[in-house]
Amino acid sequence: MASGDGIQIPSRLPLLLSHEGVLLPGSTVRFTVDSPRNMHLVSQRLLKGTSLKSTIIGVIPNTRDPEHDTDDLPTLHKIGTAGIAVQVVGSNWPKPHYTLLITGLCRFSVSTLLKERPFVLAEVEQLDKLEQYTTPVTEGATAKGGELGELSHKFYQAAIQLLGMLDMSVPVVAKFRRLLDSLPRETLPDVVASMIRTSNKEKLQVLDALTLEERFKKALPMLTRQIEGLTLLQKTRKISPEKEKRVLSVRKGGALRGRQFNLEEEAEDEDGDDTAVLEKKVHAAKMPEAALRVCLKELKRLKKMPQSMPEFSLTRNYLDLMVELPWSKSTKDCLDIQAARTLLDNDHYAMDKLKRRVLEYLAVRQLKASLKGPILCFVGPPGVGKTSVGRSIARTLGREFHRIALGGVCDQSDIRGHRRTYVGSMPGRIINGLKTVDVNNPVILLDEVDKLGKSLQGDPAAALLEVLDPEQNHSFTDHYLNVAFDLSQVLFIATANTTATIPHALLDRMEVLQVPGYTQEEKVEIAHRHLIPNQLEQHGLTPQQLHIPQDSTQDIISSYTREAGVRSLERKFGAICRAVAVKVAEGHRVTVTDASTSKRPALQGGFNSFHVCSDKAAVPEMPIVIDHVALKDILGPPLFEMEVSERLTLPGVAVGLAWTPLGGEILFVEASRMEGEGQLTLTGQLGDVMKESAHLAISWLRANAKTYQLTNMGGGPDPLEGTDIHLHFPAGAVTKDGPSAGVTIVTCLASLFSGRLVRSDVAMTGEITLRGLVLPVGGIKDKVLAAHRAGVKRVILPKRNQKDLEELPANVTADLDFVTAANLDEVLNAAFDGGFPGIASSHTQPQLTSKL
Ligand code: ADP
């Protein structure tokens, strides 16, 4: 034993007020500090000091609830432990705090408080001798007679007994053993109390025990309780002592790292069970051999790992996922083609071609269960029911449905998962989806395959290829799982707005089914059969409360929406339902008026046009009928006006038809000319092909200026002489490209150069050649539907697109007058009232004089 005063701690110590734990001499504990006083202590003392002395601080247990910590200093516990800060780590997340690793040296008592701010500084008195914790065991120290000697001997024996019950192969247990042998017996109560599972209160008792004897007396029961607990556990659990040792040593591992403070006994006891439960689950998950092997291996590793290791939770999460995956869970297909037909018909109006193909597909699947056919891919504008058909297919088959949105996915690990070596790694969307639906044969809808991106992290399309390939997908390997999962039972369906951007290899695997936009009439039908009833139901309304006449629906379609599908139409109905629901809920009484009277009494706080059916014999107030005026009240002024005829009031404007992934659209082309040097200016976000069309058009018109009597501003024979031309494609910052605007540009310029107006009800599409031929273009159906929507009466098309007209619904073809043109002469003749006569025959070869 060291004699005299021995090594002294400084007599003035800064004090760390610890909410979370009790530091005992001889142990090392991690503290997280975030209160202002403690933070100041760290920043102004620990981080500023340069000597060893400045790293010594006093740790005083603060029993006050940190929640109620106020600015004034709480009454401090009288005894604390001086410790040396061996590590300081600062972090700003989730809020600024420091983590300190402190090794306890000896007890002290507080004599006087010197200051309270910015951190507490106190005059202290050292209570333990410092040497005993650092000096190796000596004869003198152990050979104690009397009661104390007996106590210390008993304590040592008990500690050895506990050690015998733990697994020596775990490093922390081995360290425990080393400490036990090397430290003087006096220090054992402190060291052991901090290593075995004890509550803060118990540790506080040990801290407060100032005499050695008292300390042994306090700590011994804790030690024996621990031993009894272990013996009981081994008996009752009936698990092999080997395993028990491991489980317990895992806990010890946690304890020895100073994490024991917050761990409740019961909670810990469950962990052992947990692993056993997990093991049972692994066996019950019916996974294939290979997966089972991996799981068992991981389980084995898990059992050896201390819980505090970050890898513990990684492995745990992995195993949890593995046991949750539907390795051999599936639903039984119940396919009755007749019923499927009815269901598809009931769910969707129109789209006959698509429904027919889907039924064929399902029928073949029924005949040959292991169909390795192509993947169906529905291609069409948004809101035409692609997703909803996918959902119906799942329903007809009695399968689960899962949708994976691929828009913007540019990393292959989105599909295939991250390897488990990364922190925060996850399985990919396919595996995640299967986990969600909990069966291995759902219908998975790969939405928007045309919007896949590409990045440095690998090509997601390549990963998808593997998913979709029937030759490979029975052993699809997600990087996270790292074992094969059989996807061959999954029915994949894809959707896209356009095939143009679907990667080729992927497109190759798929059978494309075009889903074109709807005509006005189809939309009215869809609205009344599906959208309105759906929206009514979703808003808790009945047809007896709200009635939307067909006229109003047509109004909504033409004045409030401009789309190929029915998505915004559905939203408009939603808005109407909400407005009406408020009225119904408020229980407003609605005055009986006649639907045909234009003057309606304004209703208090509501839509002044809400009125009941004119049929006065019916129920008095209901249903609320939405007429044109009510529409304006609810949806505001019309968003789209029939603007075509209004805009064609000057020479130099023509209407073209464009195709976009969102459906067909009408496209205005405007031209103007001014004095200049024959410059052509193009504006409106045009692509290269479109610019070329403009040059082609000008060349052809200059070459044929004489024939058609086109002149420049001064009346000269070359339309470009002394003239600058500006061509503009209004409407938006959308990039426009493609050759099909050729005929429109020619018509627009012909109108400008001749000063004649283009017919206000005509729209056109077609590619042109330098010689004035009109070449066929794509997307005719969507374009014609757009023209029809916009109220156009005549559509000019390339002759070779004639065959595409067969696909159009009869009511559309009946409304429109189609002119098919083989050359520009025919186009111009159809585009202008009274034709566009040339003097010479248009079939003579034009002279090429253009320098453009
Ligand atoms: P997409 O996937 O093509 O973008 P959705 O499947 O999401 O479109 O369809 C949008 C909404 O329109 C859904 O509520 C759907 O039920 C409805 N819908 C679309 N087409 C039809 C149709 N032919 N018959 C009935 N409802 C339809």
Short mmCIF file of C-alpha atoms in Angstrom, two decimals, residues 274-480:
data_model
loop_
_atom_site.label_atom_id
_atom_site.label_comp_id
_atom_site.label_asym_id
_atom_site.label_seq_id
_atom_site.Cartn_x
_atom_site.Cartn_y
_atom_site.Cartn_z
CA ASP A 274 -35.00 -13.14 -29.46
CA THR A 275 -32.16 -14.95 -31.13
CA ALA A 276 -33.86 -18.23 -30.43
CA VAL A 277 -37.11 -16.92 -31.89
CA LEU A 278 -35.24 -15.66 -34.90
CA GLU A 279 -33.65 -19.06 -35.35
CA LYS A 280 -37.06 -20.67 -35.28
CA LYS A 281 -38.32 -18.21 -37.83
CA VAL A 282 -35.37 -18.94 -40.09
CA HIS A 283 -36.31 -22.59 -40.10
CA ALA A 284 -39.97 -21.82 -40.61
CA ALA A 285 -39.48 -19.46 -43.55
CA LYS A 286 -39.33 -22.33 -46.05
CA MET A 287 -36.44 -20.80 -47.90
CA PRO A 288 -34.36 -22.68 -50.40
CA GLU A 289 -31.23 -24.56 -49.27
CA ALA A 290 -28.77 -21.89 -50.30
CA ALA A 291 -30.63 -19.12 -48.51
CA LEU A 292 -31.05 -21.22 -45.40
CA ARG A 293 -27.35 -21.93 -45.27
CA VAL A 294 -26.55 -18.22 -45.47
CA CYS A 295 -29.10 -17.44 -42.77
CA LEU A 296 -27.74 -20.02 -40.39
CA LYS A 297 -24.25 -18.75 -40.91
CA GLU A 298 -25.32 -15.20 -40.21
CA LEU A 299 -27.25 -16.35 -37.17
CA LYS A 300 -24.14 -17.99 -35.82
CA ARG A 301 -22.18 -14.79 -36.28
CA LEU A 302 -24.96 -12.80 -34.66
CA LYS A 303 -24.86 -14.88 -31.53
CA LYS A 304 -21.17 -14.21 -31.09
CA MET A 305 -21.46 -10.50 -31.65
CA PRO A 306 -21.82 -8.00 -28.85
CA GLN A 307 -24.97 -5.98 -29.32
CA SER A 308 -23.10 -2.74 -29.25
CA MET A 309 -21.31 -3.56 -32.46
CA PRO A 310 -22.82 -1.67 -35.39
CA GLU A 311 -22.74 -4.90 -37.34
CA PHE A 312 -25.09 -6.51 -34.87
CA SER A 313 -28.06 -4.49 -36.03
CA LEU A 314 -27.04 -4.84 -39.68
CA THR A 315 -27.02 -8.61 -39.39
CA ARG A 316 -30.19 -8.56 -37.38
CA ASN A 317 -31.98 -6.46 -40.01
CA TYR A 318 -30.75 -8.74 -42.73
CA LEU A 319 -32.05 -11.83 -40.97
CA ASP A 320 -35.35 -10.13 -40.22
CA LEU A 321 -35.81 -9.43 -43.90
CA MET A 322 -34.80 -12.92 -44.91
CA VAL A 323 -37.40 -14.53 -42.66
CA GLU A 324 -40.08 -12.10 -43.82
CA LEU A 325 -39.64 -12.72 -47.54
CA PRO A 326 -42.32 -14.87 -49.17
CA TRP A 327 -39.92 -17.62 -50.29
CA SER A 328 -42.69 -20.09 -50.87
CA LYS A 329 -45.85 -18.16 -50.14
CA SER A 330 -48.12 -17.64 -53.09
CA THR A 331 -51.75 -17.03 -53.94
CA LYS A 332 -53.63 -19.48 -56.08
CA ASP A 333 -54.56 -18.22 -59.52
CA CYS A 334 -58.27 -18.35 -60.14
CA LEU A 335 -58.64 -17.53 -63.76
CA ASP A 336 -61.98 -17.75 -65.46
CA ILE A 337 -61.74 -16.07 -68.84
CA GLN A 338 -65.42 -15.33 -68.95
CA ALA A 339 -65.29 -13.65 -65.55
CA ALA A 340 -62.11 -11.84 -66.54
CA ARG A 341 -63.81 -10.43 -69.61
CA THR A 342 -66.72 -9.17 -67.55
CA LEU A 343 -64.43 -7.68 -64.97
CA LEU A 344 -62.28 -5.90 -67.53
CA ASP A 345 -65.38 -4.61 -69.27
CA ASN A 346 -66.91 -3.45 -66.04
CA ASP A 347 -63.76 -1.66 -64.97
CA HIS A 348 -62.95 0.02 -68.23
CA TYR A 349 -64.93 1.57 -70.98
CA ALA A 350 -63.60 1.47 -74.57
CA MET A 351 -59.97 0.32 -75.08
CA ASP A 352 -61.31 -2.78 -76.82
CA LYS A 353 -58.10 -3.70 -78.60
CA LEU A 354 -56.16 -3.63 -75.38
CA LYS A 355 -58.72 -5.63 -73.46
CA ARG A 356 -58.80 -8.25 -76.21
CA ARG A 357 -55.06 -8.66 -76.14
CA VAL A 358 -54.99 -8.86 -72.37
CA LEU A 359 -57.60 -11.62 -72.44
CA GLU A 360 -55.61 -13.56 -75.01
CA TYR A 361 -52.58 -13.24 -72.85
CA LEU A 362 -54.42 -14.45 -69.80
CA ALA A 363 -56.01 -17.32 -71.71
CA VAL A 364 -52.64 -18.55 -72.90
CA ARG A 365 -51.32 -18.32 -69.40
CA GLN A 366 -54.18 -20.43 -68.21
CA LEU A 367 -53.42 -23.12 -70.76
CA LYS A 368 -49.73 -23.07 -70.14
CA ALA A 369 -48.94 -22.15 -66.59
CA SER A 370 -45.23 -21.65 -67.07
CA LEU A 371 -45.64 -19.09 -69.79
CA LYS A 372 -42.37 -17.51 -70.76
CA GLY A 373 -44.00 -15.04 -73.07
CA PRO A 374 -43.12 -11.43 -73.57
CA ILE A 375 -43.86 -8.82 -70.94
CA LEU A 376 -46.87 -6.69 -71.77
CA CYS A 377 -46.05 -3.02 -72.03
CA PHE A 378 -48.88 -0.50 -72.21
CA VAL A 379 -47.80 2.62 -74.03
CA GLY A 380 -49.90 5.76 -74.09
CA PRO A 381 -50.46 9.23 -72.68
CA PRO A 382 -51.01 9.72 -68.94
CA GLY A 383 -54.43 9.06 -67.49
CA VAL A 384 -55.66 6.63 -70.15
CA GLY A 385 -55.98 3.78 -67.69
CA LYS A 386 -52.72 1.87 -68.08
CA THR A 387 -52.15 1.43 -64.37
CA SER A 388 -55.77 0.74 -63.77
CA VAL A 389 -55.81 -2.08 -66.37
CA GLY A 390 -52.78 -3.56 -64.62
CA ARG A 391 -54.69 -3.51 -61.38
CA SER A 392 -57.67 -5.20 -63.04
CA ILE A 393 -55.43 -7.96 -64.39
CA ALA A 394 -54.28 -8.69 -60.85
CA ARG A 395 -57.87 -8.79 -59.72
CA THR A 396 -58.99 -11.14 -62.47
CA LEU A 397 -56.17 -13.49 -61.54
CA GLY A 398 -56.81 -13.17 -57.85
CA ARG A 399 -53.24 -11.99 -57.35
CA GLU A 400 -51.71 -9.27 -55.24
CA PHE A 401 -50.79 -6.05 -57.03
CA HIS A 402 -47.69 -3.94 -56.57
CA ARG A 403 -46.62 -0.87 -58.50
CA ILE A 404 -43.02 0.21 -58.83
CA ALA A 405 -42.54 3.74 -60.13
CA LEU A 406 -39.40 3.81 -62.23
CA GLY A 407 -39.55 7.47 -63.26
CA GLY A 408 -36.19 9.04 -62.54
CA VAL A 409 -34.55 5.86 -61.31
CA CYS A 410 -30.97 6.10 -62.47
CA ASP A 411 -29.09 3.80 -60.17
CA GLN A 412 -29.11 0.09 -60.65
CA SER A 413 -29.05 -0.48 -56.92
CA ASP A 414 -32.58 0.91 -56.86
CA ILE A 415 -33.57 -2.28 -58.66
CA ARG A 416 -30.96 -4.64 -57.38
CA GLY A 417 -30.21 -3.30 -53.90
CA HIS A 418 -27.02 -2.15 -52.21
CA ARG A 419 -24.37 -4.54 -51.06
CA ARG A 420 -24.43 -5.03 -47.35
CA THR A 421 -20.97 -3.60 -46.93
CA TYR A 422 -22.41 -0.09 -47.16
CA VAL A 423 -23.88 1.58 -44.16
CA GLY A 424 -27.59 2.03 -44.72
CA SER A 425 -27.68 -0.56 -47.48
CA MET A 426 -31.10 -1.76 -48.50
CA PRO A 427 -32.62 -4.31 -50.79
CA GLY A 428 -33.87 -3.11 -54.18
CA ARG A 429 -37.42 -2.26 -55.07
CA ILE A 430 -38.31 -5.66 -56.42
CA ILE A 431 -37.42 -7.46 -53.19
CA ASN A 432 -39.00 -4.68 -51.15
CA GLY A 433 -42.18 -5.01 -53.19
CA LEU A 434 -42.30 -8.75 -52.62
CA LYS A 435 -41.88 -8.20 -48.93
CA THR A 436 -44.77 -5.73 -48.96
CA VAL A 437 -47.21 -7.98 -50.80
CA ASP A 438 -45.95 -11.06 -48.93
CA VAL A 439 -46.46 -13.48 -51.79
CA ASN A 440 -44.03 -14.57 -54.49
CA ASN A 441 -46.46 -14.34 -57.39
CA PRO A 442 -47.93 -10.85 -57.44
CA VAL A 443 -48.60 -8.73 -60.49
CA ILE A 444 -45.82 -6.14 -60.47
CA LEU A 445 -46.44 -3.06 -62.57
CA LEU A 446 -43.23 -1.39 -63.69
CA ASP A 447 -44.54 2.12 -64.16
CA GLU A 448 -42.87 4.53 -66.58
CA VAL A 449 -40.11 2.30 -67.97
CA ASP A 450 -39.49 5.03 -70.51
CA LYS A 451 -38.30 7.38 -67.78
CA LEU A 452 -35.39 5.27 -66.54
CA GLY A 453 -32.27 7.33 -66.20
CA LYS A 454 -28.65 6.41 -66.45
CA SER A 455 -25.83 7.37 -64.18
CA LEU A 456 -22.41 6.34 -63.03
CA GLN A 457 -23.95 3.90 -60.59
CA GLY A 458 -24.70 1.43 -63.33
CA ASP A 459 -27.55 1.16 -65.74
CA PRO A 460 -30.87 0.32 -64.11
CA ALA A 461 -32.14 -0.98 -67.44
CA ALA A 462 -29.56 -3.74 -67.35
CA ALA A 463 -30.78 -4.78 -63.91
CA LEU A 464 -34.37 -4.71 -65.14
CA LEU A 465 -33.42 -6.91 -68.05
CA GLU A 466 -32.32 -9.55 -65.63
CA VAL A 467 -35.56 -9.19 -63.71
CA LEU A 468 -37.65 -9.59 -66.83
CA ASP A 469 -35.70 -12.33 -68.55
CA PRO A 470 -37.49 -15.64 -67.99
CA GLU A 471 -34.20 -17.46 -68.51
CA GLN A 472 -32.55 -15.63 -65.65
CA ASN A 473 -35.17 -14.41 -63.28
CA HIS A 474 -35.67 -17.65 -61.44
CA SER A 475 -32.40 -16.86 -59.74
CA PHE A 476 -32.52 -13.11 -59.42
CA THR A 477 -29.86 -11.98 -57.00
CA ASP A 478 -30.45 -8.82 -55.09
CA HIS A 479 -27.14 -7.38 -53.91
CA TYR A 480 -28.43 -6.95 -50.40
#
